[in-house]
Amino acid sequence: MGLFIAQLLTGLANAGALFMVASGLSLIFGVTRIVNFAHGSFYMLGAYVGYTLIQVLPGVVGFWGAILLAGLAVGLIGMLVEILVLRPVYRAPELFQLVATFGVILVIQDLALMTWGPEDLLGPRSPGLVGVVRIMGEPVPKYDIALLVITPFVALALWYLMTQTRVGVLVRAATQDREMVGALGVNQAWLFTGVFALGCGLAGLGGALQLPKGGADLMMDFNILTAVFVVVVIGGMGSLPGAYLAAVIISVLNVFGVTYIPQSTLVLMFIVMVLVLMIRPYGLFGREEVAGEHGQVGEPERPIKPAGLQVRLLVAAGVAALAALPLYGSGFMQVLTTDILIFCLFAASLHFLLGLGGLVSFGHAAYFGGGAYVAGLLVKHAGTPMELAFILAPLGAGLGAFIIGWVCLRLTGVYFAMLTLAFAQLLWSLVFQWGEFTGGDDGILGLWPAKWLSGTTPYFYFTLVFSVGGVLFLRHVAHSPFGYALRAARDSERQAEATGINTRRVRMLAFSFAGFMAGLAGGLFVFSKGSIFPNELEITRSFDALIVVFLGGVKTLSGGIVGAAFFKGVEDVLTRFEYWRLAMGLLIIGVVILAPDGIVGTLRKWAERLGVLKRAEDES
Amino acid sequence: MSVVLETRGLTKAFGGLVAVNDVSLQLHKGELLALIGPNGAGKSTCFNMLMGQLRPTKGSVHLMGEDITGLSPRVIWRRGVGRTFQITATYASMTVVENVQMALLSHNHQVLKVLPYAHKMHRDRAHELLEMVGMAEQADRHCAVLAYGDLKRLELAIALAHEPTLLLMDEPTAGMAPRERIALMQLTADIVRDQGVSVLFTEHDMDVVFAHSHRIMVLNRGQLIADGNVEAIRNDPRVQEVYLGGGTVFKSEDEAEDA
C-alpha cells in the first residue's frame, strides 16, 4: 500500500512538467493553428537556461527565482521566434508553419550544444528540499511533494487567466473564430505573438522545474515531444483540464509501468492513446473541430495535366543521366544517389496522401520502417530469400496501412494526423521494446541483398528501377480517375458523396496505396543498408517526410520528390560540418520564408512572373 | 401523370422540437414544384430527409413507388436523384469540365480505376452537359476563379450528369443577383420541359417562385398549410398571414432589404 501511494505521488509529481509543456502546445495550436514541433525544444531551453541561472543566483530565493526567470526567458525567445520565423508564413498553406518550427528545432539543438556542450548536465538540488520524506515507510523525494503542490497552482493560474480575464476571453474567442476576433478590432498579430510566447514560457517553466529530477540534456526535446502530443491528444486539443488529466494519467501509468511491466512502458502509453481516441475521437475533453469545407487556407490547388512531350523528354533525359551514373560517378556517389532515390519514393508516397488527398499523416514512417521490418524479420526468422522478402515488404506495409487507415479515417484534420502519429509510435515502441523478436535497439543486422544484387552498382540499378518506377506510377495514378476522386473528396466531400463517390473507401484505398509505396521504399532501404534499426520507425523519420513534402511544395505534383532530393542532397553536404543542424535549420527557415509555396510552387510563380511559363488566368 | 416522389407522414423531431410534422406530398413527372415557407419552417430539414442526410423520425419517402427512406445520399443519387446545394459545392482544384467528368466517372462506376487518364474520359458528354447550362465556353477554366452564378450553373450540370429523374434544388438562387436568378430558373424550367426531369426546389425569392413554379407548397412550423397553383397560393389568406407575420409582403428580397 505504501509503495502504491508513493508511486502515485511520484506519478503526480511527474505530471507537472508534462502538463505545463502540453498546455502550452495546446494553447498555441488552439489560437494560431500551428502544430509547434519545436515545443520540446523550448522545454529543453528552459532546463538549460534554468541550470545556468541557478549557478548564478544563490539560495532558496535564487533557486525559485531562477526557475521563474527561465520560464520568462524562454517566453521571450518564443516571442522572438514567432516574430522572426512564423509571422512571415501565416498566409502559407495550412500546416506549412510546422516546417518552420522544424527548422527551429535544429537551430536550438545546435545553439544548446554550442552553449552548454554535449555532456548531460546533472540537475542542481533544490535548496531546503533535499532528501526524502517517508510516507507509510516508503521514501518520496521532498522535491516531488513540492512539485505536487506547485502544479495545481500553475494550472489554477492558467485557468484564471483563460476564464476570468479579458486576455483569456480574447484567446478563447480566437480559438473559436480567428477572423471574427480580427474583425472586432483585436490586433491578431500581437495576440498570436502573446499566445505563442505564453505557450513557450510554460514549456520553459516545465523544463526548469524538472531540473532537480532529470537535469538537462540534448535529447530532451524529442523525448518529451511524443509524450506531449499524447497528452494533448488524450486530453483534447485546447482543453486545459483535459491536458492536466491526461498528463496525470500518462505519468502515473509510466511510474507503475516501470515497476510492474518495465519492458512495455512505451507501448502502454500509446495503447492508452489509441484506445482513448477510438472511444472518444476528440480526446477526453476535446470538441469536434468545426472546420471549413476542406479546412484549407490560401489559394486552392491548380488543375493538373499529364506532362507534355517536352517534360517527358526532360524526365527521360534525367533518368538516362542517372542510369549512366556508374560510368562517371564514384561508388560513394552511387550510394548517395541510392539513398536519395529511396527517400524520394518515400516522400512521393506521402505527397500522394497529403497533396492529393489532403490527408496529413504524421506517422508515415510506420509504413517505411514497417516495410523494412517486414523484410528484415522475414529474413531473420524465416530465412526468407531476399527477393521474396522484398516483395512482401510493400504488401505488409500496405496491409498495415489498411488496418490503421480504417481506424484513423474516422477522424479528420489534426486529430487524424495525431492518431496516425499514435499508431506509428505504437509500432515503434513495440519494435523497440520487444527485443527478443525484433532485436530492439540493436536492430537486425546482416540483411544483405541476393548475390546477383550485391555490390554497389547492381543495387543502384535495382533501386533506380523501383524508385523511378514507383514515383512515375504514383504520378500516373494522380491523373487517373482514382487520383481525381481523391482530389474530389478533398475539395468537396459534400459534392463527392452527393454524386455517389464513397469518399471513405477512396481515402482508405489511397492510404493503403501510399503505405504500400512507402513499404516499397522501406524494402529498398533495408537491403541497401544491410540492417534495420527502430529509428526508421521513429517520429523524426515521419517528420523528415512531412518536411520535404511541404518544402518541395504540397500543392504541386513534383513537390515531394524535389523536396526530398533537395533535403537529402543538402543534408549530405552539411553533415560534414560540426554544426550542421544550425545550418540546416537556418536553411529550412530561409526556404520557408522565401518560398511559402514550397520550392516548386514558388519557382513556378517566379517563372510565370517572368513570362517563362504561361500564367494561369486571373491568378496571381 | 405518374408520381415521381411521394412522402407519407414525414416527421422529424429533434428532442422535443418537431421540425417537420406529418408532411405528405406528391411530385409528378415533369413538374416544377416549389417548397416555400418562412425561416425555420422546416424546409431544409424536409430536404435533408429526402436526400438521405437525415433519417425521418416517422413517415416514409418513395421514389417511383419504391421506399427510399433512410438510404444514404450515395444510394439515393444512384437511384436517379440529383441535387444542388444552397452553398455551392464544386471541386475547386479542377477545371469546369473535369467537375462534370467526375460525376460521369462516378455514374459509370469508374472512380477506382488507376490506369486510364481521367481527363480523357466522358469528355464529350461533359461538354454536352456544359452546353446545356450555357457553360461550354468556360469548360477549360479553373473552377476556383468562376463567378458565383457560373458556379451555380456548373452545379446544375453536375446534377444532371447521371440523367436524373428527379432534381432537388436547395435555394438554387440564394446569393445571386436578381437578373441571374431569373436566368437560372428559366434555364431550370427549360431543362424540365426538354428532359422530362421533375424538380423540387426551396426558395426565398417570391418573384422566382411565382414566375417559374407549376405548383407551390407552403410549409409553416413544420406543417404543410397550403398546396396549389400560383394563383391559389397568392390569394390564400393563411399564406398571406404567415408571410405578413414574417414582415415579408410579396416583394423580392432585394426590395425588402432596401426598405
PDB file of C-alpha atoms in Angstrom, chain A residues 349-562:
ATOM      1  CA  SER A 349       4.149   8.284 -51.296  1.00  0.00           C
ATOM      2  CA  LEU A 350       3.387  10.755 -48.505  1.00  0.00           C
ATOM      3  CA  HIS A 351       2.807  13.515 -51.031  1.00  0.00           C
ATOM      4  CA  PHE A 352       0.161  11.372 -52.680  1.00  0.00           C
ATOM      5  CA  LEU A 353      -1.809  11.370 -49.417  1.00  0.00           C
ATOM      6  CA  LEU A 354      -1.034  14.898 -48.378  1.00  0.00           C
ATOM      7  CA  GLY A 355      -1.081  16.724 -51.677  1.00  0.00           C
ATOM      8  CA  LEU A 356      -3.894  14.949 -53.455  1.00  0.00           C
ATOM      9  CA  GLY A 357      -5.965  13.693 -50.551  1.00  0.00           C
ATOM     10  CA  GLY A 358      -5.372  16.474 -48.038  1.00  0.00           C
ATOM     11  CA  LEU A 359      -4.700  13.681 -45.544  1.00  0.00           C
ATOM     12  CA  VAL A 360      -1.948  14.821 -43.207  1.00  0.00           C
ATOM     13  CA  SER A 361      -0.269  11.733 -41.845  1.00  0.00           C
ATOM     14  CA  PHE A 362       2.160  12.463 -39.007  1.00  0.00           C
ATOM     15  CA  GLY A 363       3.191   8.832 -38.848  1.00  0.00           C
ATOM     16  CA  HIS A 364       4.187   7.865 -42.351  1.00  0.00           C
ATOM     17  CA  ALA A 365       7.426   6.291 -41.081  1.00  0.00           C
ATOM     18  CA  ALA A 366       5.271   3.438 -39.800  1.00  0.00           C
ATOM     19  CA  TYR A 367       4.953   2.138 -43.357  1.00  0.00           C
ATOM     20  CA  PHE A 368       8.506   2.907 -44.447  1.00  0.00           C
ATOM     21  CA  GLY A 369      10.039   1.344 -41.347  1.00  0.00           C
ATOM     22  CA  GLY A 370       7.230  -1.176 -41.233  1.00  0.00           C
ATOM     23  CA  GLY A 371       8.030  -2.425 -44.726  1.00  0.00           C
ATOM     24  CA  ALA A 372      11.719  -2.555 -43.844  1.00  0.00           C
ATOM     25  CA  TYR A 373      10.978  -4.556 -40.696  1.00  0.00           C
ATOM     26  CA  VAL A 374       8.656  -6.940 -42.509  1.00  0.00           C
ATOM     27  CA  ALA A 375      11.533  -7.776 -44.843  1.00  0.00           C
ATOM     28  CA  GLY A 376      14.101  -7.851 -42.058  1.00  0.00           C
ATOM     29  CA  LEU A 377      12.064 -10.086 -39.761  1.00  0.00           C
ATOM     30  CA  LEU A 378      11.222 -12.478 -42.580  1.00  0.00           C
ATOM     31  CA  VAL A 379      14.883 -12.893 -43.425  1.00  0.00           C
ATOM     32  CA  LYS A 380      15.929 -13.187 -39.779  1.00  0.00           C
ATOM     33  CA  HIS A 381      13.269 -15.572 -38.502  1.00  0.00           C
ATOM     34  CA  ALA A 382      12.059 -17.456 -41.548  1.00  0.00           C
ATOM     35  CA  GLY A 383      15.178 -17.416 -43.680  1.00  0.00           C
ATOM     36  CA  THR A 384      13.104 -15.931 -46.481  1.00  0.00           C
ATOM     37  CA  PRO A 385      15.041 -15.294 -49.682  1.00  0.00           C
ATOM     38  CA  MET A 386      15.756 -11.623 -50.228  1.00  0.00           C
ATOM     39  CA  GLU A 387      13.647 -11.364 -53.380  1.00  0.00           C
ATOM     40  CA  LEU A 388      10.533 -12.700 -51.655  1.00  0.00           C
ATOM     41  CA  ALA A 389      11.132 -10.572 -48.563  1.00  0.00           C
ATOM     42  CA  PHE A 390      11.470  -7.541 -50.812  1.00  0.00           C
ATOM     43  CA  ILE A 391       8.105  -8.241 -52.439  1.00  0.00           C
ATOM     44  CA  LEU A 392       6.410  -8.851 -49.100  1.00  0.00           C
ATOM     45  CA  ALA A 393       7.703  -5.585 -47.620  1.00  0.00           C
ATOM     46  CA  PRO A 394       5.285  -3.305 -49.501  1.00  0.00           C
ATOM     47  CA  LEU A 395       2.477  -5.822 -49.147  1.00  0.00           C
ATOM     48  CA  GLY A 396       2.934  -5.954 -45.397  1.00  0.00           C
ATOM     49  CA  ALA A 397       3.147  -2.176 -45.158  1.00  0.00           C
ATOM     50  CA  GLY A 398       0.066  -1.796 -47.348  1.00  0.00           C
ATOM     51  CA  LEU A 399      -1.893  -4.203 -45.189  1.00  0.00           C
ATOM     52  CA  GLY A 400      -0.782  -2.361 -42.057  1.00  0.00           C
ATOM     53  CA  ALA A 401      -1.804   0.932 -43.621  1.00  0.00           C
ATOM     54  CA  PHE A 402      -5.183  -0.541 -44.482  1.00  0.00           C
ATOM     55  CA  ILE A 403      -5.838  -1.526 -40.873  1.00  0.00           C
ATOM     56  CA  ILE A 404      -4.514   1.710 -39.383  1.00  0.00           C
ATOM     57  CA  GLY A 405      -6.297   3.748 -42.028  1.00  0.00           C
ATOM     58  CA  TRP A 406      -9.545   2.016 -41.202  1.00  0.00           C
ATOM     59  CA  VAL A 407      -9.328   3.343 -37.648  1.00  0.00           C
ATOM     60  CA  CYS A 408      -7.764   6.744 -38.336  1.00  0.00           C
ATOM     61  CA  LEU A 409     -10.007   7.777 -41.204  1.00  0.00           C
ATOM     62  CA  ARG A 410     -12.936   8.167 -38.888  1.00  0.00           C
ATOM     63  CA  LEU A 411     -11.253  11.406 -37.884  1.00  0.00           C
ATOM     64  CA  THR A 412     -10.239  14.431 -39.888  1.00  0.00           C
ATOM     65  CA  GLY A 413      -7.698  17.219 -39.800  1.00  0.00           C
ATOM     66  CA  VAL A 414      -5.290  17.450 -36.921  1.00  0.00           C
ATOM     67  CA  TYR A 415      -6.981  14.639 -34.987  1.00  0.00           C
ATOM     68  CA  PHE A 416      -6.403  12.335 -37.917  1.00  0.00           C
ATOM     69  CA  ALA A 417      -2.778  13.462 -38.010  1.00  0.00           C
ATOM     70  CA  MET A 418      -2.330  12.800 -34.306  1.00  0.00           C
ATOM     71  CA  LEU A 419      -3.918   9.368 -34.461  1.00  0.00           C
ATOM     72  CA  THR A 420      -1.649   8.326 -37.320  1.00  0.00           C
ATOM     73  CA  LEU A 421       1.251   9.512 -35.187  1.00  0.00           C
ATOM     74  CA  ALA A 422      -0.031   7.486 -32.254  1.00  0.00           C
ATOM     75  CA  PHE A 423      -0.136   4.316 -34.318  1.00  0.00           C
ATOM     76  CA  ALA A 424       3.332   4.955 -35.711  1.00  0.00           C
ATOM     77  CA  GLN A 425       4.663   5.451 -32.203  1.00  0.00           C
ATOM     78  CA  LEU A 426       2.873   2.339 -31.026  1.00  0.00           C
ATOM     79  CA  LEU A 427       4.614   0.377 -33.742  1.00  0.00           C
ATOM     80  CA  TRP A 428       7.948   1.975 -32.905  1.00  0.00           C
ATOM     81  CA  SER A 429       7.601   1.220 -29.195  1.00  0.00           C
ATOM     82  CA  LEU A 430       6.633  -2.364 -29.957  1.00  0.00           C
ATOM     83  CA  VAL A 431       9.710  -2.867 -32.096  1.00  0.00           C
ATOM     84  CA  PHE A 432      11.878  -1.018 -29.594  1.00  0.00           C
ATOM     85  CA  GLN A 433      10.744  -2.957 -26.539  1.00  0.00           C
ATOM     86  CA  TRP A 434      10.095  -6.407 -27.949  1.00  0.00           C
ATOM     87  CA  GLY A 435      13.794  -7.134 -28.114  1.00  0.00           C
ATOM     88  CA  GLU A 436      13.684 -10.947 -28.395  1.00  0.00           C
ATOM     89  CA  PHE A 437      11.730 -10.776 -31.615  1.00  0.00           C
ATOM     90  CA  THR A 438      12.825  -7.544 -33.260  1.00  0.00           C
ATOM     91  CA  GLY A 439      16.305  -7.109 -31.859  1.00  0.00           C
ATOM     92  CA  GLY A 440      15.089  -3.965 -30.068  1.00  0.00           C
ATOM     93  CA  ASP A 441      17.525  -1.093 -30.003  1.00  0.00           C
ATOM     94  CA  ASP A 442      20.252  -3.255 -31.534  1.00  0.00           C
ATOM     95  CA  GLY A 443      18.202  -3.692 -34.679  1.00  0.00           C
ATOM     96  CA  ILE A 444      18.569  -6.527 -37.140  1.00  0.00           C
ATOM     97  CA  LEU A 445      21.898  -6.952 -38.881  1.00  0.00           C
ATOM     98  CA  GLY A 446      23.136  -8.960 -41.812  1.00  0.00           C
ATOM     99  CA  LEU A 447      20.271  -8.290 -44.186  1.00  0.00           C
ATOM    100  CA  TRP A 448      22.095  -8.267 -47.476  1.00  0.00           C
ATOM    101  CA  PRO A 449      20.630  -8.422 -50.956  1.00  0.00           C
ATOM    102  CA  ALA A 450      20.782 -11.614 -53.036  1.00  0.00           C
ATOM    103  CA  LYS A 451      24.032 -12.430 -54.762  1.00  0.00           C
ATOM    104  CA  TRP A 452      23.053 -11.034 -58.164  1.00  0.00           C
ATOM    105  CA  LEU A 453      22.309  -7.703 -56.485  1.00  0.00           C
ATOM    106  CA  SER A 454      25.290  -7.456 -54.168  1.00  0.00           C
ATOM    107  CA  GLY A 455      27.719  -4.719 -54.954  1.00  0.00           C
ATOM    108  CA  THR A 456      27.057  -1.019 -55.157  1.00  0.00           C
ATOM    109  CA  THR A 457      26.298  -0.754 -58.865  1.00  0.00           C
ATOM    110  CA  PRO A 458      23.803  -3.627 -59.233  1.00  0.00           C
ATOM    111  CA  TYR A 459      21.892  -2.439 -56.200  1.00  0.00           C
ATOM    112  CA  PHE A 460      21.948   1.113 -57.507  1.00  0.00           C
ATOM    113  CA  TYR A 461      20.223  -0.070 -60.687  1.00  0.00           C
ATOM    114  CA  PHE A 462      17.783  -2.142 -58.667  1.00  0.00           C
ATOM    115  CA  THR A 463      16.865   0.951 -56.657  1.00  0.00           C
ATOM    116  CA  LEU A 464      16.723   3.115 -59.747  1.00  0.00           C
ATOM    117  CA  VAL A 465      14.172   0.832 -61.392  1.00  0.00           C
ATOM    118  CA  PHE A 466      11.880   0.567 -58.390  1.00  0.00           C
ATOM    119  CA  SER A 467      12.169   4.153 -57.161  1.00  0.00           C
ATOM    120  CA  VAL A 468      11.710   5.811 -60.514  1.00  0.00           C
ATOM    121  CA  GLY A 469       9.064   3.261 -61.429  1.00  0.00           C
ATOM    122  CA  GLY A 470       7.256   3.854 -58.151  1.00  0.00           C
ATOM    123  CA  VAL A 471       7.395   7.628 -58.442  1.00  0.00           C
ATOM    124  CA  LEU A 472       6.170   7.555 -62.034  1.00  0.00           C
ATOM    125  CA  PHE A 473       3.350   5.199 -61.122  1.00  0.00           C
ATOM    126  CA  LEU A 474       2.287   7.431 -58.208  1.00  0.00           C
ATOM    127  CA  ARG A 475       2.248  10.305 -60.639  1.00  0.00           C
ATOM    128  CA  HIS A 476       0.251   8.394 -63.159  1.00  0.00           C
ATOM    129  CA  VAL A 477      -2.341   7.422 -60.578  1.00  0.00           C
ATOM    130  CA  ALA A 478      -2.711  11.113 -59.750  1.00  0.00           C
ATOM    131  CA  HIS A 479      -4.063  11.594 -63.270  1.00  0.00           C
ATOM    132  CA  SER A 480      -6.296   8.539 -63.192  1.00  0.00           C
ATOM    133  CA  PRO A 481      -9.956   8.517 -62.105  1.00  0.00           C
ATOM    134  CA  PHE A 482      -8.823   7.281 -58.683  1.00  0.00           C
ATOM    135  CA  GLY A 483      -6.463  10.227 -58.234  1.00  0.00           C
ATOM    136  CA  TYR A 484      -9.226  12.568 -59.333  1.00  0.00           C
ATOM    137  CA  ALA A 485     -11.660  11.004 -56.895  1.00  0.00           C
ATOM    138  CA  LEU A 486      -9.145  11.526 -54.104  1.00  0.00           C
ATOM    139  CA  ARG A 487      -8.870  15.207 -55.021  1.00  0.00           C
ATOM    140  CA  ALA A 488     -12.638  15.444 -55.312  1.00  0.00           C
ATOM    141  CA  ALA A 489     -13.017  14.089 -51.775  1.00  0.00           C
ATOM    142  CA  ARG A 490     -10.519  16.689 -50.575  1.00  0.00           C
ATOM    143  CA  ASP A 491     -12.062  19.616 -52.481  1.00  0.00           C
ATOM    144  CA  SER A 492     -15.662  18.940 -51.559  1.00  0.00           C
ATOM    145  CA  GLU A 493     -16.656  15.863 -49.635  1.00  0.00           C
ATOM    146  CA  ARG A 494     -20.266  17.061 -49.803  1.00  0.00           C
ATOM    147  CA  GLN A 495     -20.404  17.089 -53.580  1.00  0.00           C
ATOM    148  CA  ALA A 496     -18.419  13.873 -53.909  1.00  0.00           C
ATOM    149  CA  GLU A 497     -20.760  11.983 -51.600  1.00  0.00           C
ATOM    150  CA  ALA A 498     -23.790  13.553 -53.250  1.00  0.00           C
ATOM    151  CA  THR A 499     -22.618  12.212 -56.599  1.00  0.00           C
ATOM    152  CA  GLY A 500     -22.134   8.668 -55.453  1.00  0.00           C
ATOM    153  CA  ILE A 501     -18.435   8.679 -54.593  1.00  0.00           C
ATOM    154  CA  ASN A 502     -17.709   6.669 -51.457  1.00  0.00           C
ATOM    155  CA  THR A 503     -15.134   9.093 -50.076  1.00  0.00           C
ATOM    156  CA  ARG A 504     -14.221   6.887 -47.147  1.00  0.00           C
ATOM    157  CA  ARG A 505     -13.445   3.975 -49.432  1.00  0.00           C
ATOM    158  CA  VAL A 506     -11.419   6.193 -51.743  1.00  0.00           C
ATOM    159  CA  ARG A 507      -9.395   7.517 -48.809  1.00  0.00           C
ATOM    160  CA  MET A 508      -8.895   4.051 -47.344  1.00  0.00           C
ATOM    161  CA  LEU A 509      -7.510   2.800 -50.625  1.00  0.00           C
ATOM    162  CA  ALA A 510      -5.325   5.876 -51.027  1.00  0.00           C
ATOM    163  CA  PHE A 511      -3.968   5.420 -47.521  1.00  0.00           C
ATOM    164  CA  SER A 512      -3.189   1.762 -48.183  1.00  0.00           C
ATOM    165  CA  PHE A 513      -1.642   2.570 -51.550  1.00  0.00           C
ATOM    166  CA  ALA A 514       0.594   5.242 -50.014  1.00  0.00           C
ATOM    167  CA  GLY A 515       1.542   2.784 -47.273  1.00  0.00           C
ATOM    168  CA  PHE A 516       2.359   0.181 -49.910  1.00  0.00           C
ATOM    169  CA  MET A 517       4.647   2.607 -51.737  1.00  0.00           C
ATOM    170  CA  ALA A 518       6.341   3.684 -48.501  1.00  0.00           C
ATOM    171  CA  GLY A 519       6.845  -0.017 -47.743  1.00  0.00           C
ATOM    172  CA  LEU A 520       8.478  -0.449 -51.135  1.00  0.00           C
ATOM    173  CA  ALA A 521      10.888   2.341 -50.234  1.00  0.00           C
ATOM    174  CA  GLY A 522      11.469   0.628 -46.882  1.00  0.00           C
ATOM    175  CA  GLY A 523      12.228  -2.669 -48.629  1.00  0.00           C
ATOM    176  CA  LEU A 524      14.775  -0.938 -50.861  1.00  0.00           C
ATOM    177  CA  PHE A 525      16.242   0.778 -47.832  1.00  0.00           C
ATOM    178  CA  VAL A 526      16.762  -2.259 -45.635  1.00  0.00           C
ATOM    179  CA  PHE A 527      18.745  -4.185 -48.241  1.00  0.00           C
ATOM    180  CA  SER A 528      20.801  -1.179 -49.222  1.00  0.00           C
ATOM    181  CA  LYS A 529      21.982  -0.761 -45.622  1.00  0.00           C
ATOM    182  CA  GLY A 530      22.131  -4.413 -44.685  1.00  0.00           C
ATOM    183  CA  SER A 531      20.468  -3.614 -41.378  1.00  0.00           C
ATOM    184  CA  ILE A 532      17.435  -2.013 -39.832  1.00  0.00           C
ATOM    185  CA  PHE A 533      17.022  -0.115 -36.554  1.00  0.00           C
ATOM    186  CA  PRO A 534      13.945   1.198 -34.736  1.00  0.00           C
ATOM    187  CA  ASN A 535      14.800   4.794 -35.610  1.00  0.00           C
ATOM    188  CA  GLU A 536      13.453   4.164 -39.128  1.00  0.00           C
ATOM    189  CA  LEU A 537      10.024   3.982 -37.479  1.00  0.00           C
ATOM    190  CA  GLU A 538      10.560   6.980 -35.293  1.00  0.00           C
ATOM    191  CA  ILE A 539       8.756  10.289 -35.174  1.00  0.00           C
ATOM    192  CA  THR A 540      11.776  12.059 -36.681  1.00  0.00           C
ATOM    193  CA  ARG A 541      11.580   9.883 -39.782  1.00  0.00           C
ATOM    194  CA  SER A 542       7.901  10.746 -40.189  1.00  0.00           C
ATOM    195  CA  PHE A 543       8.769  14.409 -39.770  1.00  0.00           C
ATOM    196  CA  ASP A 544      11.514  14.184 -42.397  1.00  0.00           C
ATOM    197  CA  ALA A 545       8.999  13.052 -44.972  1.00  0.00           C
ATOM    198  CA  LEU A 546       6.477  15.661 -43.903  1.00  0.00           C
ATOM    199  CA  ILE A 547       9.055  18.435 -44.040  1.00  0.00           C
ATOM    200  CA  VAL A 548      10.265  17.622 -47.530  1.00  0.00           C
ATOM    201  CA  VAL A 549       6.750  17.423 -48.941  1.00  0.00           C
ATOM    202  CA  PHE A 550       5.967  20.886 -47.629  1.00  0.00           C
ATOM    203  CA  LEU A 551       9.416  22.180 -48.524  1.00  0.00           C
ATOM    204  CA  GLY A 552       9.064  20.969 -52.096  1.00  0.00           C
ATOM    205  CA  GLY A 553       5.515  22.280 -52.403  1.00  0.00           C
ATOM    206  CA  VAL A 554       2.480  20.380 -51.234  1.00  0.00           C
ATOM    207  CA  LYS A 555       0.286  21.912 -53.921  1.00  0.00           C
ATOM    208  CA  THR A 556       2.467  20.843 -56.810  1.00  0.00           C
ATOM    209  CA  LEU A 557       2.767  17.339 -58.192  1.00  0.00           C
ATOM    210  CA  SER A 558       6.541  17.133 -58.075  1.00  0.00           C
ATOM    211  CA  GLY A 559       6.857  18.802 -54.664  1.00  0.00           C
ATOM    212  CA  GLY A 560       7.565  15.559 -52.849  1.00  0.00           C
ATOM    213  CA  ILE A 561      10.476  14.360 -54.914  1.00  0.00           C
ATOM    214  CA  VAL A 562      12.037  17.785 -55.412  1.00  0.00           C
TER     215      VAL A 562
END
